[in-house]
């Protein structure tokens, strides 16, 4: 594996639980056991009812592209060698959204509402990043 030189997430508190899930190929999100709110990114307090009775669930990892952009140039220095790459907001079927990369595809064919599915990219021994690819029939 080539050395990974891009910025990495810090494993602290709730992010640690999320990334430990990714390492086991599980896309985790939270829900509020008091009001049912679906929560992502991970939080300590429910943004809907301010309750703290939150639980983790595993997403099926399926959703649709809400919006995207393809970076062809002028990427931050750490990402310049990866251009072109796609950044997207994906709406997961469970009702939350996440900012991610779309990979394993022809970037010129990306469209909003395109069905996508999660895949897990182990970029270092400690960190596995969730990314998405178009669902193929
Ligand atoms: Zn709530």
mmCIF file of C-alpha atoms and ligand atoms in Angstrom:
data_model
loop_
_atom_site.group_PDB
_atom_site.id
_atom_site.type_symbol
_atom_site.label_atom_id
_atom_site.label_comp_id
_atom_site.label_asym_id
_atom_site.label_seq_id
_atom_site.Cartn_x
_atom_site.Cartn_y
_atom_site.Cartn_z
ATOM 1 C CA UNK A 1 0.000 0.000 0.000
ATOM 2 C CA UNK A 2 1.434 3.395 -0.972
ATOM 3 C CA UNK A 3 1.839 5.880 1.843
ATOM 4 C CA UNK A 4 -1.354 7.854 2.373
ATOM 5 C CA UNK A 5 -0.503 11.573 2.495
ATOM 6 C CA UNK A 6 -3.957 13.196 2.625
ATOM 7 C CA UNK A 7 -5.460 14.568 5.836
ATOM 8 C CA UNK A 8 -6.939 11.935 8.144
ATOM 9 C CA UNK A 9 -9.811 12.176 10.608
ATOM 10 C CA UNK A 10 -8.997 12.388 14.302
ATOM 11 C CA UNK A 11 -10.311 9.444 16.283
ATOM 12 C CA UNK A 12 -11.936 11.041 19.285
ATOM 13 C CA UNK A 13 -15.218 10.419 21.074
ATOM 14 C CA UNK A 14 -18.078 9.840 18.664
ATOM 15 C CA UNK A 15 -15.904 9.933 15.548
ATOM 16 C CA UNK A 16 -13.954 6.992 16.961
ATOM 17 C CA UNK A 17 -17.132 4.891 17.115
ATOM 18 C CA UNK A 18 -18.007 5.881 13.550
ATOM 19 C CA UNK A 19 -14.563 5.036 12.149
ATOM 20 C CA UNK A 20 -14.349 1.803 14.125
ATOM 21 C CA UNK A 21 -17.550 0.869 12.287
ATOM 22 C CA UNK A 22 -15.972 1.756 8.940
ATOM 23 C CA UNK A 23 -13.025 -0.469 9.779
ATOM 24 C CA UNK A 24 -15.525 -3.340 10.112
ATOM 25 C CA UNK A 25 -17.194 -2.284 6.825
ATOM 26 C CA UNK A 26 -20.201 -0.878 8.672
ATOM 27 C CA UNK A 27 -21.610 2.578 7.934
ATOM 28 C CA UNK A 28 -22.964 3.751 11.280
ATOM 29 C CA UNK A 29 -25.379 6.577 12.002
ATOM 30 C CA UNK A 30 -27.308 7.617 15.056
ATOM 31 C CA UNK A 31 -30.974 7.837 15.836
ATOM 32 C CA UNK A 32 -32.773 9.386 18.776
ATOM 33 C CA UNK A 33 -34.634 6.862 20.893
ATOM 34 C CA UNK A 34 -36.886 9.634 22.238
ATOM 35 C CA UNK A 35 -38.115 11.350 19.062
ATOM 36 C CA UNK A 36 -36.875 9.105 16.223
ATOM 37 C CA UNK A 37 -34.654 11.729 14.597
ATOM 38 C CA UNK A 38 -32.005 10.307 12.252
ATOM 39 C CA UNK A 39 -28.644 11.918 13.053
ATOM 40 C CA UNK A 40 -25.443 12.308 11.054
ATOM 41 C CA UNK A 41 -22.683 13.404 11.576
ATOM 42 C CA UNK A 42 -22.401 11.896 15.060
ATOM 43 C CA UNK A 43 -23.563 14.151 17.868
ATOM 44 C CA UNK A 44 -23.907 14.036 21.660
ATOM 45 C CA UNK A 45 -27.326 15.730 21.701
ATOM 46 C CA UNK A 46 -30.313 15.181 19.405
ATOM 47 C CA UNK A 47 -30.659 18.307 17.234
ATOM 48 C CA UNK A 48 -34.459 17.838 17.125
ATOM 49 C CA UNK A 49 -35.392 17.359 20.807
ATOM 50 C CA UNK A 50 -32.105 18.081 22.618
ATOM 51 C CA UNK A 51 -32.310 14.638 24.209
ATOM 52 C CA UNK A 52 -29.254 12.507 24.866
ATOM 53 C CA UNK A 53 -30.907 9.109 24.460
ATOM 54 C CA UNK A 54 -29.108 8.322 21.182
ATOM 55 C CA UNK A 55 -28.305 4.965 19.695
ATOM 56 C CA UNK A 56 -26.195 3.704 16.784
ATOM 57 C CA UNK A 57 -27.630 1.906 13.766
ATOM 58 C CA UNK A 58 -25.988 0.372 10.720
ATOM 59 C CA UNK A 59 -26.925 1.825 7.337
ATOM 60 C CA UNK A 60 -27.453 -0.465 4.367
ATOM 61 C CA UNK A 61 -25.093 1.941 2.584
ATOM 62 C CA UNK A 62 -27.453 2.678 -0.308
ATOM 63 C CA UNK A 63 -28.558 6.101 -1.438
ATOM 64 C CA UNK A 64 -28.597 8.657 -4.209
ATOM 65 C CA UNK A 65 -26.356 11.519 -5.211
ATOM 66 C CA UNK A 66 -27.978 14.755 -4.047
ATOM 67 C CA UNK A 67 -25.287 17.023 -5.470
ATOM 68 C CA UNK A 68 -21.719 16.687 -6.662
ATOM 69 C CA UNK A 69 -18.738 18.458 -8.148
ATOM 70 C CA UNK A 70 -15.692 17.142 -9.943
ATOM 71 C CA UNK A 71 -12.355 18.707 -9.008
ATOM 72 C CA UNK A 72 -10.221 18.863 -12.149
ATOM 73 C CA UNK A 73 -7.738 21.470 -10.951
ATOM 74 C CA UNK A 74 -6.992 23.841 -8.069
ATOM 75 C CA UNK A 75 -7.430 21.097 -5.484
ATOM 76 C CA UNK A 76 -5.771 21.509 -2.090
ATOM 77 C CA UNK A 77 -2.094 20.430 -2.332
ATOM 78 C CA UNK A 78 -2.708 17.117 -0.527
ATOM 79 C CA UNK A 79 -5.341 16.171 -3.111
ATOM 80 C CA UNK A 80 -3.722 17.565 -6.264
ATOM 81 C CA UNK A 81 -2.277 14.211 -7.323
ATOM 82 C CA UNK A 82 -5.777 12.666 -7.191
ATOM 83 C CA UNK A 83 -7.464 14.994 -9.682
ATOM 84 C CA UNK A 84 -9.891 14.571 -11.218
ATOM 85 C CA UNK A 85 -12.023 13.371 -8.310
ATOM 86 C CA UNK A 86 -15.673 13.682 -7.368
ATOM 87 C CA UNK A 87 -17.003 15.171 -4.147
ATOM 88 C CA UNK A 88 -20.667 14.535 -3.505
ATOM 89 C CA UNK A 89 -23.429 14.844 -0.984
ATOM 90 C CA UNK A 90 -25.166 11.472 -0.842
ATOM 91 C CA UNK A 91 -28.652 11.070 0.625
ATOM 92 C CA UNK A 92 -28.773 7.678 2.323
ATOM 93 C CA UNK A 93 -31.988 5.653 2.228
ATOM 94 C CA UNK A 94 -32.215 5.835 6.041
ATOM 95 C CA UNK A 95 -32.690 9.617 5.860
ATOM 96 C CA UNK A 96 -29.286 11.163 6.476
ATOM 97 C CA UNK A 97 -26.756 12.796 4.179
ATOM 98 C CA UNK A 98 -23.008 12.675 4.033
ATOM 99 C CA UNK A 99 -20.209 14.390 2.150
ATOM 100 C CA UNK A 100 -18.096 11.778 0.425
ATOM 101 C CA UNK A 101 -16.185 10.782 -2.693
ATOM 102 C CA UNK A 102 -17.699 8.962 -5.641
ATOM 103 C CA UNK A 103 -15.193 6.452 -7.026
ATOM 104 C CA UNK A 104 -14.974 3.513 -9.451
ATOM 105 C CA UNK A 105 -16.859 5.332 -12.188
ATOM 106 C CA UNK A 106 -16.678 7.543 -15.250
ATOM 107 C CA UNK A 107 -16.796 11.009 -13.682
ATOM 108 C CA UNK A 108 -18.380 12.456 -16.840
ATOM 109 C CA UNK A 109 -21.425 10.220 -16.310
ATOM 110 C CA UNK A 110 -22.249 11.287 -12.755
ATOM 111 C CA UNK A 111 -25.745 12.703 -12.283
ATOM 112 C CA UNK A 112 -27.876 13.908 -9.425
ATOM 113 C CA UNK A 113 -30.256 11.179 -8.192
ATOM 114 C CA UNK A 114 -27.866 8.462 -9.423
ATOM 115 C CA UNK A 115 -28.125 5.403 -7.131
ATOM 116 C CA UNK A 116 -24.888 4.758 -5.246
ATOM 117 C CA UNK A 117 -23.612 2.318 -2.651
ATOM 118 C CA UNK A 118 -20.944 2.519 -0.002
ATOM 119 C CA UNK A 119 -17.556 0.870 -0.223
ATOM 120 C CA UNK A 120 -14.834 0.988 2.379
ATOM 121 C CA UNK A 121 -11.318 2.152 1.534
ATOM 122 C CA UNK A 122 -8.704 1.156 4.154
ATOM 123 C CA UNK A 123 -6.307 4.067 3.587
ATOM 124 C CA UNK A 124 -4.126 3.331 6.637
ATOM 125 C CA UNK A 125 -4.017 0.479 9.162
ATOM 126 C CA UNK A 126 -6.076 2.669 11.535
ATOM 127 C CA UNK A 127 -8.405 4.544 9.172
ATOM 128 C CA UNK A 128 -10.941 3.202 6.707
ATOM 129 C CA UNK A 129 -12.869 5.838 4.737
ATOM 130 C CA UNK A 130 -16.412 5.338 3.451
ATOM 131 C CA UNK A 131 -16.729 6.199 -0.230
ATOM 132 C CA UNK A 132 -19.484 5.564 -2.749
ATOM 133 C CA UNK A 133 -19.769 4.130 -6.243
ATOM 134 C CA UNK A 134 -22.653 3.959 -8.698
ATOM 135 C CA UNK A 135 -24.862 0.909 -8.315
ATOM 136 C CA UNK A 136 -24.504 -1.268 -11.358
ATOM 137 C CA UNK A 137 -27.361 -3.434 -12.508
HETATM 138 ZN ZN1 LIG B 1 -34.656 13.518 19.609
#
